[in-house]
Short mmCIF file of C-alpha atoms and ligand atoms in Angstrom, two decimals:
data_model
loop_
_atom_site.label_atom_id
_atom_site.label_comp_id
_atom_site.label_asym_id
_atom_site.label_seq_id
_atom_site.Cartn_x
_atom_site.Cartn_y
_atom_site.Cartn_z
CA MET W 16 -41.07 -13.64 10.77
CA THR W 17 -41.24 -12.09 7.50
CA ARG W 18 -39.38 -12.63 4.34
CA PRO W 19 -37.14 -10.28 2.47
CA VAL W 20 -38.12 -9.33 -0.81
CA ILE W 21 -37.40 -12.41 -2.93
CA LYS W 22 -40.22 -14.90 -2.13
CA GLY W 23 -39.00 -17.74 -4.41
CA ILE W 24 -40.32 -21.23 -3.14
CA PHE W 25 -40.65 -20.17 0.43
CA LYS W 26 -44.22 -20.26 2.05
CA GLU W 27 -43.31 -18.79 5.46
CA GLY W 28 -40.54 -16.06 6.62
CA LEU W 29 -37.21 -15.90 7.44
CA HIS W 30 -36.16 -15.69 11.13
CA GLU W 31 -35.88 -12.08 12.35
CA GLU W 32 -32.52 -13.03 13.63
CA ALA W 33 -31.34 -14.59 10.38
CA ILE W 34 -32.59 -11.28 8.55
CA ARG W 35 -30.54 -9.12 11.01
CA PHE W 36 -27.32 -11.68 10.75
CA SER W 37 -27.16 -12.02 7.02
CA ALA W 38 -27.88 -8.44 6.14
CA SER W 39 -24.82 -6.76 4.49
CA HIS W 40 -26.04 -3.30 3.62
CA GLU W 41 -24.36 -1.49 6.78
CA PHE W 42 -21.16 -2.11 4.64
CA ASP W 43 -21.72 -2.76 1.22
CA ARG W 44 -23.55 0.34 0.59
CA LYS W 45 -20.10 1.72 0.22
CA LEU W 46 -20.63 0.09 -3.22
CA TYR W 47 -23.74 1.95 -4.21
CA ARG W 48 -22.20 4.14 -7.03
CA TYR W 49 -20.64 1.01 -8.84
CA ASP W 50 -24.02 -0.64 -8.25
CA ILE W 51 -25.69 2.03 -10.12
CA ARG W 52 -23.30 2.41 -12.72
CA GLY W 53 -23.26 -1.20 -13.44
CA SER W 54 -27.28 -1.17 -13.36
CA ILE W 55 -27.40 1.73 -15.79
CA ALA W 56 -24.83 -0.08 -18.34
CA TRP W 57 -27.07 -3.17 -18.07
CA ALA W 58 -30.47 -1.48 -18.55
CA LYS W 59 -28.65 0.34 -21.75
CA MET W 60 -27.48 -3.17 -22.94
CA LEU W 61 -31.11 -4.52 -22.31
CA LYS W 62 -32.54 -1.80 -24.57
CA LYS W 63 -30.30 -2.53 -27.39
CA ILE W 64 -31.16 -6.31 -27.46
CA GLY W 65 -34.91 -5.26 -27.53
CA ILE W 66 -35.81 -6.13 -23.81
CA LEU W 67 -36.46 -2.54 -22.99
CA ASN W 68 -37.81 0.19 -25.22
CA ARG W 69 -36.32 4.06 -25.06
CA ILE W 70 -39.14 5.41 -22.53
CA GLU W 71 -38.52 2.29 -20.14
CA LEU W 72 -34.84 2.99 -20.73
CA ASP W 73 -34.91 6.55 -19.81
CA LYS W 74 -37.33 5.95 -16.93
CA ILE W 75 -34.91 3.54 -15.23
CA VAL W 76 -31.89 5.71 -15.70
CA GLY W 77 -33.55 8.79 -14.47
CA ALA W 78 -34.86 7.07 -11.60
CA LEU W 79 -31.52 5.22 -10.86
CA LYS W 80 -29.70 8.74 -10.89
CA ARG W 81 -31.99 10.18 -8.50
CA ILE W 82 -31.40 7.33 -6.07
CA GLU W 83 -27.83 7.71 -6.29
CA LYS W 84 -28.34 11.71 -5.33
CA ASN W 85 -30.55 10.25 -2.34
CA ILE W 86 -27.71 8.15 -1.08
CA ASP W 87 -25.39 10.98 -1.63
CA THR W 88 -27.21 13.11 0.54
CA GLY W 89 -27.81 10.78 3.24
CA LYS W 90 -31.67 10.61 2.52
CA PHE W 91 -32.12 6.82 1.59
CA LEU W 92 -33.38 4.66 4.14
CA PHE W 93 -31.75 1.29 4.52
CA ASN W 94 -33.28 -1.70 6.30
CA ASP W 95 -32.58 -5.12 7.05
CA ASN W 96 -35.25 -6.89 5.03
CA LEU W 97 -33.39 -5.78 1.92
CA GLU W 98 -30.38 -7.59 2.67
CA ASP W 99 -27.76 -5.88 0.74
CA ILE W 100 -27.09 -2.81 -1.64
CA HIS W 101 -28.19 -4.53 -4.74
CA MET W 102 -31.73 -5.14 -3.40
CA HIS W 103 -31.97 -1.62 -1.86
CA ILE W 104 -31.27 -0.18 -4.95
CA GLU W 105 -33.78 -2.70 -7.05
CA ALA W 106 -36.65 -2.33 -4.69
CA GLU W 107 -36.29 1.40 -4.47
CA LEU W 108 -36.49 1.40 -8.21
CA LYS W 109 -39.64 -0.29 -8.06
CA ASN W 110 -41.21 2.10 -5.72
CA ARG W 111 -40.36 5.02 -7.58
CA ILE W 112 -41.43 3.79 -11.26
CA GLY W 113 -43.42 0.47 -10.61
CA LEU W 114 -43.64 -2.41 -12.94
CA ILE W 115 -40.87 -1.41 -15.53
CA ALA W 116 -38.38 -2.06 -12.98
CA LYS W 117 -39.07 -5.68 -12.62
CA LYS W 118 -37.36 -5.87 -16.25
CA LEU W 119 -33.99 -4.76 -14.97
CA HIS W 120 -32.82 -7.97 -13.46
CA THR W 121 -33.36 -9.77 -16.77
CA GLY W 122 -30.61 -12.43 -17.46
CA ARG W 123 -28.77 -11.14 -14.24
CA SER W 124 -27.58 -12.20 -10.82
CA ARG W 125 -26.19 -10.42 -7.54
CA ASN W 126 -23.38 -13.18 -7.84
CA GLU W 127 -21.96 -11.04 -10.93
CA GLN W 128 -23.56 -7.77 -9.70
CA VAL W 129 -21.19 -8.14 -6.51
CA ALA W 130 -18.21 -9.00 -8.42
CA LEU W 131 -18.73 -6.25 -11.05
CA ASP W 132 -19.01 -3.54 -8.13
CA GLU W 133 -16.09 -5.01 -6.31
CA ARG W 134 -14.05 -4.74 -9.44
CA LEU W 135 -15.31 -1.16 -10.16
CA TYR W 136 -14.46 -0.35 -6.61
CA CYS W 137 -10.91 -2.03 -6.87
CA ARG W 138 -10.14 0.05 -10.29
CA ASP W 139 -10.87 3.43 -8.44
CA LYS W 140 -8.99 2.53 -5.26
CA ILE W 141 -5.89 1.24 -7.11
CA LYS W 142 -5.55 4.70 -8.86
CA GLU W 143 -5.97 6.33 -5.35
CA VAL W 144 -3.23 4.35 -3.82
CA ILE W 145 -0.99 4.58 -6.72
CA ALA W 146 -1.69 8.42 -6.28
CA SER W 147 -0.86 8.30 -2.79
CA LEU W 148 2.37 6.40 -3.04
CA LYS W 149 3.55 8.70 -5.74
CA LYS W 150 3.24 11.89 -3.50
CA LEU W 151 5.14 10.05 -0.80
CA GLN W 152 7.74 9.23 -3.19
CA LYS W 153 7.85 12.71 -4.33
CA VAL W 154 8.34 13.73 -0.59
CA LEU W 155 10.95 11.03 -0.12
CA LEU W 156 12.87 12.56 -3.04
CA LYS W 157 12.63 16.35 -1.60
CA LYS W 158 14.21 14.59 1.66
CA THR W 159 17.14 12.93 -0.64
CA LYS W 160 17.88 16.61 -2.19
CA GLU W 161 17.93 18.30 0.99
CA ASN W 162 19.68 15.65 2.85
CA ILE W 163 22.47 14.22 0.07
CA ASP W 164 25.32 15.53 2.19
CA VAL W 165 24.12 14.50 5.59
CA ILE W 166 26.09 11.31 6.28
CA ILE W 167 24.63 8.94 8.66
CA PRO W 168 25.61 5.72 9.77
CA GLY W 169 24.24 2.91 7.87
CA TYR W 170 23.31 -0.18 10.03
CA THR W 171 22.97 -3.83 9.95
CA HIS W 172 21.53 -5.74 12.82
CA LEU W 173 20.87 -2.45 14.10
CA GLN W 174 24.81 -1.91 14.72
CA GLN W 175 26.46 0.96 13.22
CA ALA W 176 28.09 -0.75 9.73
CA GLN W 177 29.15 1.92 7.26
CA PRO W 178 28.50 5.37 6.56
CA ILE W 179 25.90 6.31 4.01
CA SER W 180 24.52 9.60 2.40
CA ALA W 181 20.77 10.12 4.05
CA GLY W 182 19.97 10.67 0.54
CA HIS W 183 20.70 6.74 -0.38
CA TYR W 184 18.51 6.47 2.79
CA PHE W 185 15.54 7.80 1.51
CA LEU W 186 15.94 6.50 -2.32
CA ALA W 187 15.97 2.97 -0.71
CA TYR W 188 12.08 3.63 -0.02
CA VAL W 189 11.73 5.51 -3.47
CA GLU W 190 12.53 1.93 -4.68
CA LYS W 191 10.25 0.02 -2.25
CA PHE W 192 7.44 2.00 -3.07
CA ALA W 193 8.21 1.77 -6.88
CA ARG W 194 7.72 -2.06 -6.59
CA ASP W 195 4.38 -1.25 -4.65
CA ILE W 196 3.18 0.78 -7.75
CA GLU W 197 4.43 -1.81 -9.94
CA ARG W 198 2.48 -4.70 -8.09
CA LEU W 199 -0.69 -2.64 -8.27
CA LEU W 200 -0.40 -1.97 -11.85
CA GLU W 201 -0.22 -5.86 -12.21
CA ILE W 202 -3.08 -6.33 -10.33
CA SER W 203 -5.26 -3.53 -12.08
CA LYS W 204 -5.00 -6.11 -15.50
CA ARG W 205 -6.71 -8.46 -13.77
CA VAL W 206 -9.35 -6.32 -12.35
CA ASP W 207 -9.82 -4.87 -15.43
CA VAL W 208 -12.23 -7.53 -16.52
CA LEU W 209 -15.85 -7.52 -17.15
CA VAL W 210 -17.78 -10.35 -15.42
CA MET W 211 -21.42 -9.43 -16.26
CA GLY W 212 -23.14 -11.88 -18.60
CA SER W 213 -22.02 -14.79 -16.34
CA SER W 214 -25.47 -14.81 -14.64
CA ALA W 215 -25.77 -16.91 -11.68
CA LEU W 216 -23.02 -18.96 -12.55
CA ALA W 217 -23.54 -20.75 -15.91
CA GLY W 218 -24.20 -17.94 -18.04
CA THR W 219 -27.72 -16.82 -19.69
CA THR W 220 -30.22 -18.01 -22.24
CA ILE W 221 -30.78 -14.42 -22.65
CA ASN W 222 -28.78 -12.95 -25.92
CA VAL W 223 -26.75 -10.18 -23.79
CA ASP W 224 -24.36 -8.31 -25.39
CA ARG W 225 -21.17 -8.51 -23.20
CA ASN W 226 -18.91 -6.45 -25.62
CA PHE W 227 -21.31 -3.45 -25.36
CA LEU W 228 -21.10 -3.83 -21.63
CA ALA W 229 -17.70 -3.98 -21.43
CA ARG W 230 -17.25 -0.75 -23.66
CA GLU W 231 -19.96 0.98 -21.69
CA LEU W 232 -18.04 0.14 -18.11
CA GLY W 233 -14.66 0.56 -19.50
CA PHE W 234 -13.25 -3.06 -19.22
CA LYS W 235 -10.64 -4.48 -21.68
CA LYS W 236 -11.52 -8.17 -21.45
CA LEU W 237 -14.48 -10.42 -20.99
CA SER W 238 -14.29 -12.93 -18.26
CA PRO W 239 -14.04 -16.44 -20.74
CA ASN W 240 -15.51 -18.86 -17.86
CA SER W 241 -18.66 -17.89 -15.96
CA LEU W 242 -18.19 -20.08 -13.16
CA ASP W 243 -14.61 -18.63 -12.63
CA ALA W 244 -16.33 -15.07 -13.10
CA VAL W 245 -18.67 -15.64 -10.00
CA SER W 246 -16.33 -17.64 -7.63
CA ASP W 247 -13.41 -15.37 -8.32
CA ARG W 248 -11.89 -13.12 -5.56
CA ASP W 249 -8.24 -13.52 -6.51
CA PHE W 250 -8.12 -9.63 -7.10
CA VAL W 251 -9.43 -8.90 -3.63
CA ILE W 252 -6.80 -11.05 -1.91
CA GLU W 253 -4.03 -9.55 -4.37
CA ILE W 254 -5.33 -5.80 -3.13
CA ILE W 255 -5.12 -6.80 0.48
CA PHE W 256 -1.89 -8.56 0.11
CA SER W 257 -0.45 -5.39 -1.67
CA SER W 258 -1.76 -3.34 1.13
CA ALA W 259 -0.08 -5.68 3.74
CA LEU W 260 3.20 -5.14 2.00
CA ILE W 261 2.82 -1.33 1.81
CA GLY W 262 2.16 -1.51 5.48
CA MET W 263 5.13 -3.41 6.06
CA HIS W 264 7.20 -0.94 4.16
CA LEU W 265 5.72 1.94 5.74
CA SER W 266 5.97 -0.05 9.37
CA ARG W 267 10.15 -0.34 8.71
CA LEU W 268 10.48 3.51 7.63
CA ALA W 269 8.29 4.29 10.98
CA GLU W 270 10.57 2.15 13.16
CA ASP W 271 13.69 3.71 12.26
CA ILE W 272 11.85 7.11 12.84
CA VAL W 273 10.96 5.86 16.25
CA ILE W 274 14.50 4.76 16.79
CA TRP W 275 15.92 8.06 15.58
CA LYS W 276 13.43 9.85 17.95
CA SER W 277 14.92 8.33 21.08
CA ILE W 278 17.03 10.26 23.30
CA GLU W 279 19.68 7.53 22.71
CA PHE W 280 19.94 8.41 19.16
CA ASP W 281 18.48 11.84 19.00
CA TYR W 282 18.86 12.13 15.13
CA LEU W 283 15.57 14.17 14.47
CA ASP W 284 14.76 17.78 14.97
CA ASN W 285 11.25 19.09 15.74
CA LEU W 286 8.98 15.98 15.16
CA ASN W 287 6.79 17.74 17.30
CA GLY W 288 3.54 18.02 14.65
CA PHE W 289 3.64 14.29 14.81
CA CYS W 290 4.43 13.39 18.46
CA THR W 291 2.09 13.62 21.36
CA GLY W 292 2.67 14.23 25.40
CA SER W 293 2.57 11.80 28.22
CA SER W 294 -0.34 12.24 30.68
CA LEU W 295 1.90 11.89 33.54
CA MET W 296 5.69 12.41 32.43
CA PRO W 297 5.78 15.95 31.63
CA GLN W 298 9.31 15.64 29.56
CA LYS W 299 7.91 13.26 27.14
CA ALA W 300 7.16 13.81 23.18
CA ASN W 301 6.52 10.08 21.85
CA PRO W 302 6.47 9.56 18.39
CA ASP W 303 2.87 8.24 18.17
CA ILE W 304 2.16 8.79 14.65
CA ALA W 305 4.91 6.67 13.52
CA GLU W 306 4.09 3.89 16.07
CA LEU W 307 0.50 3.90 14.62
CA VAL W 308 1.56 3.57 11.04
CA ARG W 309 3.36 0.72 12.39
CA GLY W 310 0.77 -0.80 14.25
CA LYS W 311 -1.71 -0.24 11.63
CA THR W 312 0.43 -3.06 9.66
CA ALA W 313 -1.01 -5.23 11.93
CA ARG W 314 -4.79 -5.14 10.86
CA LEU W 315 -3.38 -4.93 7.13
CA TYR W 316 -1.72 -8.66 7.84
CA GLY W 317 -4.86 -9.77 9.65
CA ASN W 318 -7.30 -8.69 6.93
CA LEU W 319 -4.98 -10.96 4.47
CA VAL W 320 -5.13 -13.75 6.76
CA GLN W 321 -9.22 -13.19 7.22
CA ILE W 322 -9.31 -13.38 3.10
CA LEU W 323 -7.21 -16.28 2.46
CA THR W 324 -8.88 -18.40 5.20
CA LEU W 325 -12.25 -17.18 3.73
CA MET W 326 -11.70 -18.31 0.49
CA LYS W 327 -10.01 -21.69 1.10
CA ALA W 328 -11.72 -24.70 0.35
CA LEU W 329 -14.89 -22.97 -0.89
CA PRO W 330 -16.76 -25.25 -3.51
CA MET W 331 -17.36 -24.01 -6.74
CA THR W 332 -19.19 -21.13 -7.22
CA TYR W 333 -20.83 -18.28 -5.29
CA ASN W 334 -21.09 -19.37 -1.53
CA ARG W 335 -22.61 -16.58 1.01
CA ASP W 336 -19.35 -16.81 2.87
CA MET W 337 -17.97 -14.40 0.08
CA GLN W 338 -20.05 -11.67 1.55
CA GLU W 339 -17.21 -11.54 4.26
CA ASP W 340 -14.88 -10.03 1.63
CA LYS W 341 -15.96 -6.79 1.72
CA GLU W 342 -15.29 -5.09 5.20
CA HIS W 343 -11.84 -6.64 4.96
CA LEU W 344 -11.09 -4.93 1.48
CA PHE W 345 -12.66 -1.63 2.42
CA ASP W 346 -10.67 -1.60 5.37
CA SER W 347 -7.24 -2.40 3.97
CA VAL W 348 -7.81 0.10 1.38
CA ASP W 349 -8.90 2.86 3.91
CA THR W 350 -6.28 2.16 6.16
CA VAL W 351 -3.43 2.36 3.51
CA LEU W 352 -4.78 5.62 2.00
CA ARG W 353 -5.16 7.34 5.62
CA SER W 354 -1.36 5.91 6.62
CA LEU W 355 0.24 7.20 3.55
CA GLU W 356 -1.68 10.51 3.82
CA VAL W 357 -0.44 11.13 7.45
CA PHE W 358 3.24 9.90 6.65
CA THR W 359 3.62 11.77 3.73
CA HIS W 360 3.20 14.80 5.96
CA LEU W 361 5.51 13.39 8.59
CA ILE W 362 8.32 12.59 6.39
CA GLY W 363 7.97 16.00 4.63
CA SER W 364 8.57 17.44 8.26
CA LEU W 365 11.78 15.52 8.67
CA LYS W 366 14.85 17.22 9.71
CA PHE W 367 18.02 15.90 10.75
CA LYS W 368 20.32 16.90 13.80
CA LYS W 369 23.60 16.41 11.55
CA ASP W 370 26.03 17.27 14.44
CA ASN W 371 24.55 14.98 16.73
CA ILE W 372 24.56 12.18 14.13
CA LEU W 373 28.14 12.87 13.47
CA MET W 374 28.93 12.97 17.14
CA ARG W 375 27.06 9.47 17.52
CA MET W 376 28.82 7.80 14.94
CA SER W 377 31.67 5.48 15.83
CA GLU W 378 34.95 5.39 13.73
CA PHE W 379 34.83 2.27 13.29
CA VAL W 380 32.41 2.48 10.65
CA LEU W 381 35.49 3.35 8.52
CA ALA W 382 37.11 -0.17 9.23
CA THR W 383 35.77 -1.82 5.84
CA ASP W 384 37.33 0.96 3.94
CA ILE W 385 40.76 0.14 5.92
CA ALA W 386 40.50 -3.38 4.88
CA GLU W 387 39.61 -2.48 1.22
CA TYR W 388 42.52 0.09 1.31
CA LEU W 389 44.66 -2.93 2.24
CA VAL W 390 43.25 -5.04 -0.65
CA ASN W 391 44.38 -2.57 -2.96
CA LYS W 392 47.48 -2.78 -1.64
CA LYS W 393 47.46 -6.58 -2.68
CA MET W 394 46.63 -7.97 0.55
CA ALA W 395 44.00 -10.76 0.47
CA PHE W 396 40.82 -9.88 1.80
CA ARG W 397 40.65 -12.27 4.71
CA ASP W 398 44.14 -11.28 5.82
CA ALA W 399 43.00 -7.42 5.68
CA HIS W 400 39.96 -8.49 7.37
CA GLU W 401 42.18 -9.80 10.41
CA THR W 402 44.73 -7.03 10.11
CA VAL W 403 41.82 -4.26 10.66
CA GLY W 404 40.02 -6.53 13.22
CA LYS W 405 43.53 -6.34 15.00
CA ILE W 406 43.70 -2.49 15.02
CA VAL W 407 40.15 -1.79 16.15
CA CYS W 408 41.11 -4.22 19.19
CA PHE W 409 44.35 -2.32 19.87
CA MET W 410 42.12 1.35 19.55
CA MET W 411 39.78 -0.06 21.99
CA ASP W 412 42.14 -1.73 24.38
CA ASN W 413 43.98 1.81 24.44
CA LYS W 414 41.05 4.13 24.09
CA LYS W 415 42.27 5.84 21.09
CA THR W 416 40.93 7.51 18.28
CA PHE W 417 41.85 7.87 14.51
CA SER W 418 43.22 11.21 15.27
CA ASP W 419 45.18 9.78 18.30
CA MET W 420 46.90 7.20 15.71
CA THR W 421 50.31 7.97 13.79
CA LEU W 422 51.15 6.26 10.82
CA GLN W 423 53.82 4.41 12.52
CA GLU W 424 51.27 2.66 14.74
CA PHE W 425 49.39 1.68 11.63
CA GLN W 426 52.16 0.36 10.30
CA LYS W 427 52.87 -1.82 13.19
CA PHE W 428 50.12 -3.80 11.60
CA SER W 429 51.04 -3.70 8.23
CA LYS W 430 53.78 -2.32 6.25
CA SER W 431 51.34 -1.54 3.37
CA PHE W 432 50.12 1.57 5.07
CA ASP W 433 51.55 4.54 3.59
CA LYS W 434 51.77 8.31 3.78
CA LYS W 435 48.35 8.76 1.98
CA PHE W 436 46.50 6.46 4.32
CA LEU W 437 45.42 8.88 7.14
CA SER W 438 43.47 10.66 4.44
CA ILE W 439 41.10 8.41 3.57
CA LEU W 440 39.83 8.18 7.37
CA ASN W 441 37.03 10.47 6.56
CA VAL W 442 33.40 9.55 6.54
CA ASN W 443 32.63 11.80 3.31
CA LYS W 444 35.55 10.06 1.32
CA SER W 445 34.09 6.74 2.53
CA VAL W 446 30.70 7.60 1.02
CA ASP W 447 32.09 9.03 -1.87
CA ALA W 448 34.46 6.16 -2.76
CA ARG W 449 31.75 3.59 -2.92
CA VAL W 450 31.09 4.59 -6.88
CA ALA W 451 30.17 0.92 -7.90
CA TYR W 452 26.52 1.40 -9.43
CA GLY W 453 24.03 1.31 -6.68
CA GLY W 454 26.10 2.28 -4.05
CA THR W 455 25.95 5.18 -1.75
CA SER W 456 28.41 7.70 -3.16
CA ARG W 457 26.98 11.14 -3.64
CA LYS W 458 27.86 10.91 -7.37
CA ASN W 459 25.40 7.86 -7.60
CA VAL W 460 22.82 9.25 -5.36
CA ARG W 461 22.42 12.43 -7.27
CA ARG W 462 22.06 10.45 -10.50
CA GLU W 463 19.55 8.34 -8.94
CA MET W 464 17.61 11.28 -7.70
CA LYS W 465 17.66 13.03 -11.00
CA ASN W 466 16.30 9.87 -12.73
CA TRP W 467 13.38 9.59 -10.24
CA GLU W 468 12.63 13.29 -10.89
CA LYS W 469 12.40 12.82 -14.30
CA ARG W 470 10.33 9.77 -13.79
CA LEU W 471 7.93 11.33 -11.09
CA SER W 472 7.46 14.31 -12.97
CA LYS W 473 5.72 12.45 -15.70
N1 LIG Y 516 -24.68 -9.69 -0.40
C1 LIG Y 516 -23.89 -10.72 -1.37
C2 LIG Y 516 -22.68 -10.74 -1.37
O1 LIG Y 516 -22.05 -9.61 -0.53
C3 LIG Y 516 -24.35 -10.44 -2.72
C4 LIG Y 516 -24.77 -11.65 -3.41
C5 LIG Y 516 -25.51 -12.39 -2.90
N2 LIG Y 516 -26.06 -13.57 -3.82
C6 LIG Y 516 -26.88 -14.51 -3.29
N3 LIG Y 516 -26.90 -15.68 -4.25
N4 LIG Y 516 -27.24 -14.76 -2.08
O2 LIG Y 516 -22.02 -11.66 -1.53
#
């Protein structure tokens, strides 16, 4: 039995199994840069309030920077006896500069240190995720431009419903990812809070200068309550939640791609860079990347359930359980970043088989247009709906297409059909007639596309 660095009241060592079980450096070492930044700011503050002199400060800062380089280049040795990244850096500092290092932890606790490190990490990662989302939006916008004139069936219940411009489809995802960006920007306000100075839980008798620290570390606000500061992981939950929501959006887009790639649909040309073969069936090209992105959503949801459960019913303030927040936070962030990256390339390569799509589009996607035509001729909508239902039944029973139908045949169902009527039976016209704001008319799609081009070029 040995005792990790902090001896405190203990006369005997900690059980070896307990040392191994509680060590977190294998995953929290990811925070080393942030931990060192925090320590440098803390040391500067201690100098400002007279606890360190200039020489001591220079020694501490110099050694911390060298330790950072060491970890950067993989030369740093980690061991379970030092528990976590905070203890590793502090112990190494003592190895390098001796007694001076002992002053660094004045007034400071790991409870606030870990919260600071996580906030700094989240601040950076929020920016990265937003940048990736914007990249994906730009590619979606490019696809919008390329495909405004490609008419595809829009679906509800996965049944062909009404024709839409493929550009309208892509812009729908630009909107969804815009909300994801908005959400992250909102969360970043709550991340942007300096917790240092809270000490272990109750604040400190040392006259720490928290405003100086906030300026030094670039935080907008100070946490006003030390108990809240060290017990709060809301921001971690919010980021994991946002990641889950991004995953949900990606999974739906992925699902459409998987469906479009099937032989039954066959809407897509050449997705081969993102498909793999079967080890058994020579003819297969499976849309694995879309499937995997869809599949990653499961772990994003898993992480959300984990973190919510982890924090449930924890008594005030810090509890060691909270060490378990990091792996899931890192996993969600990494998973989202990697999924966005590969998906951006996949979307960039999408090409529609226009003719196949038209061939597979049921003529009955125009049924609503016919009903609305009758409404414009003053028929009540419910009557128009019934009339068109009868026409569709008649055509199905007699295996007729619109081009087989004469005006006289239509007129048997309603006298309101006139000469101009046959000309509306066209998917392009149907799309362009949906001019109400937000609809799929190509005029609307073009306008929205221009708006987004402006917004995204900023
Ligand atoms: N490794 C710990 C964590 O990640 C750091 C804080 C430890 N504090 C303590 N009182 N044991 O939560």
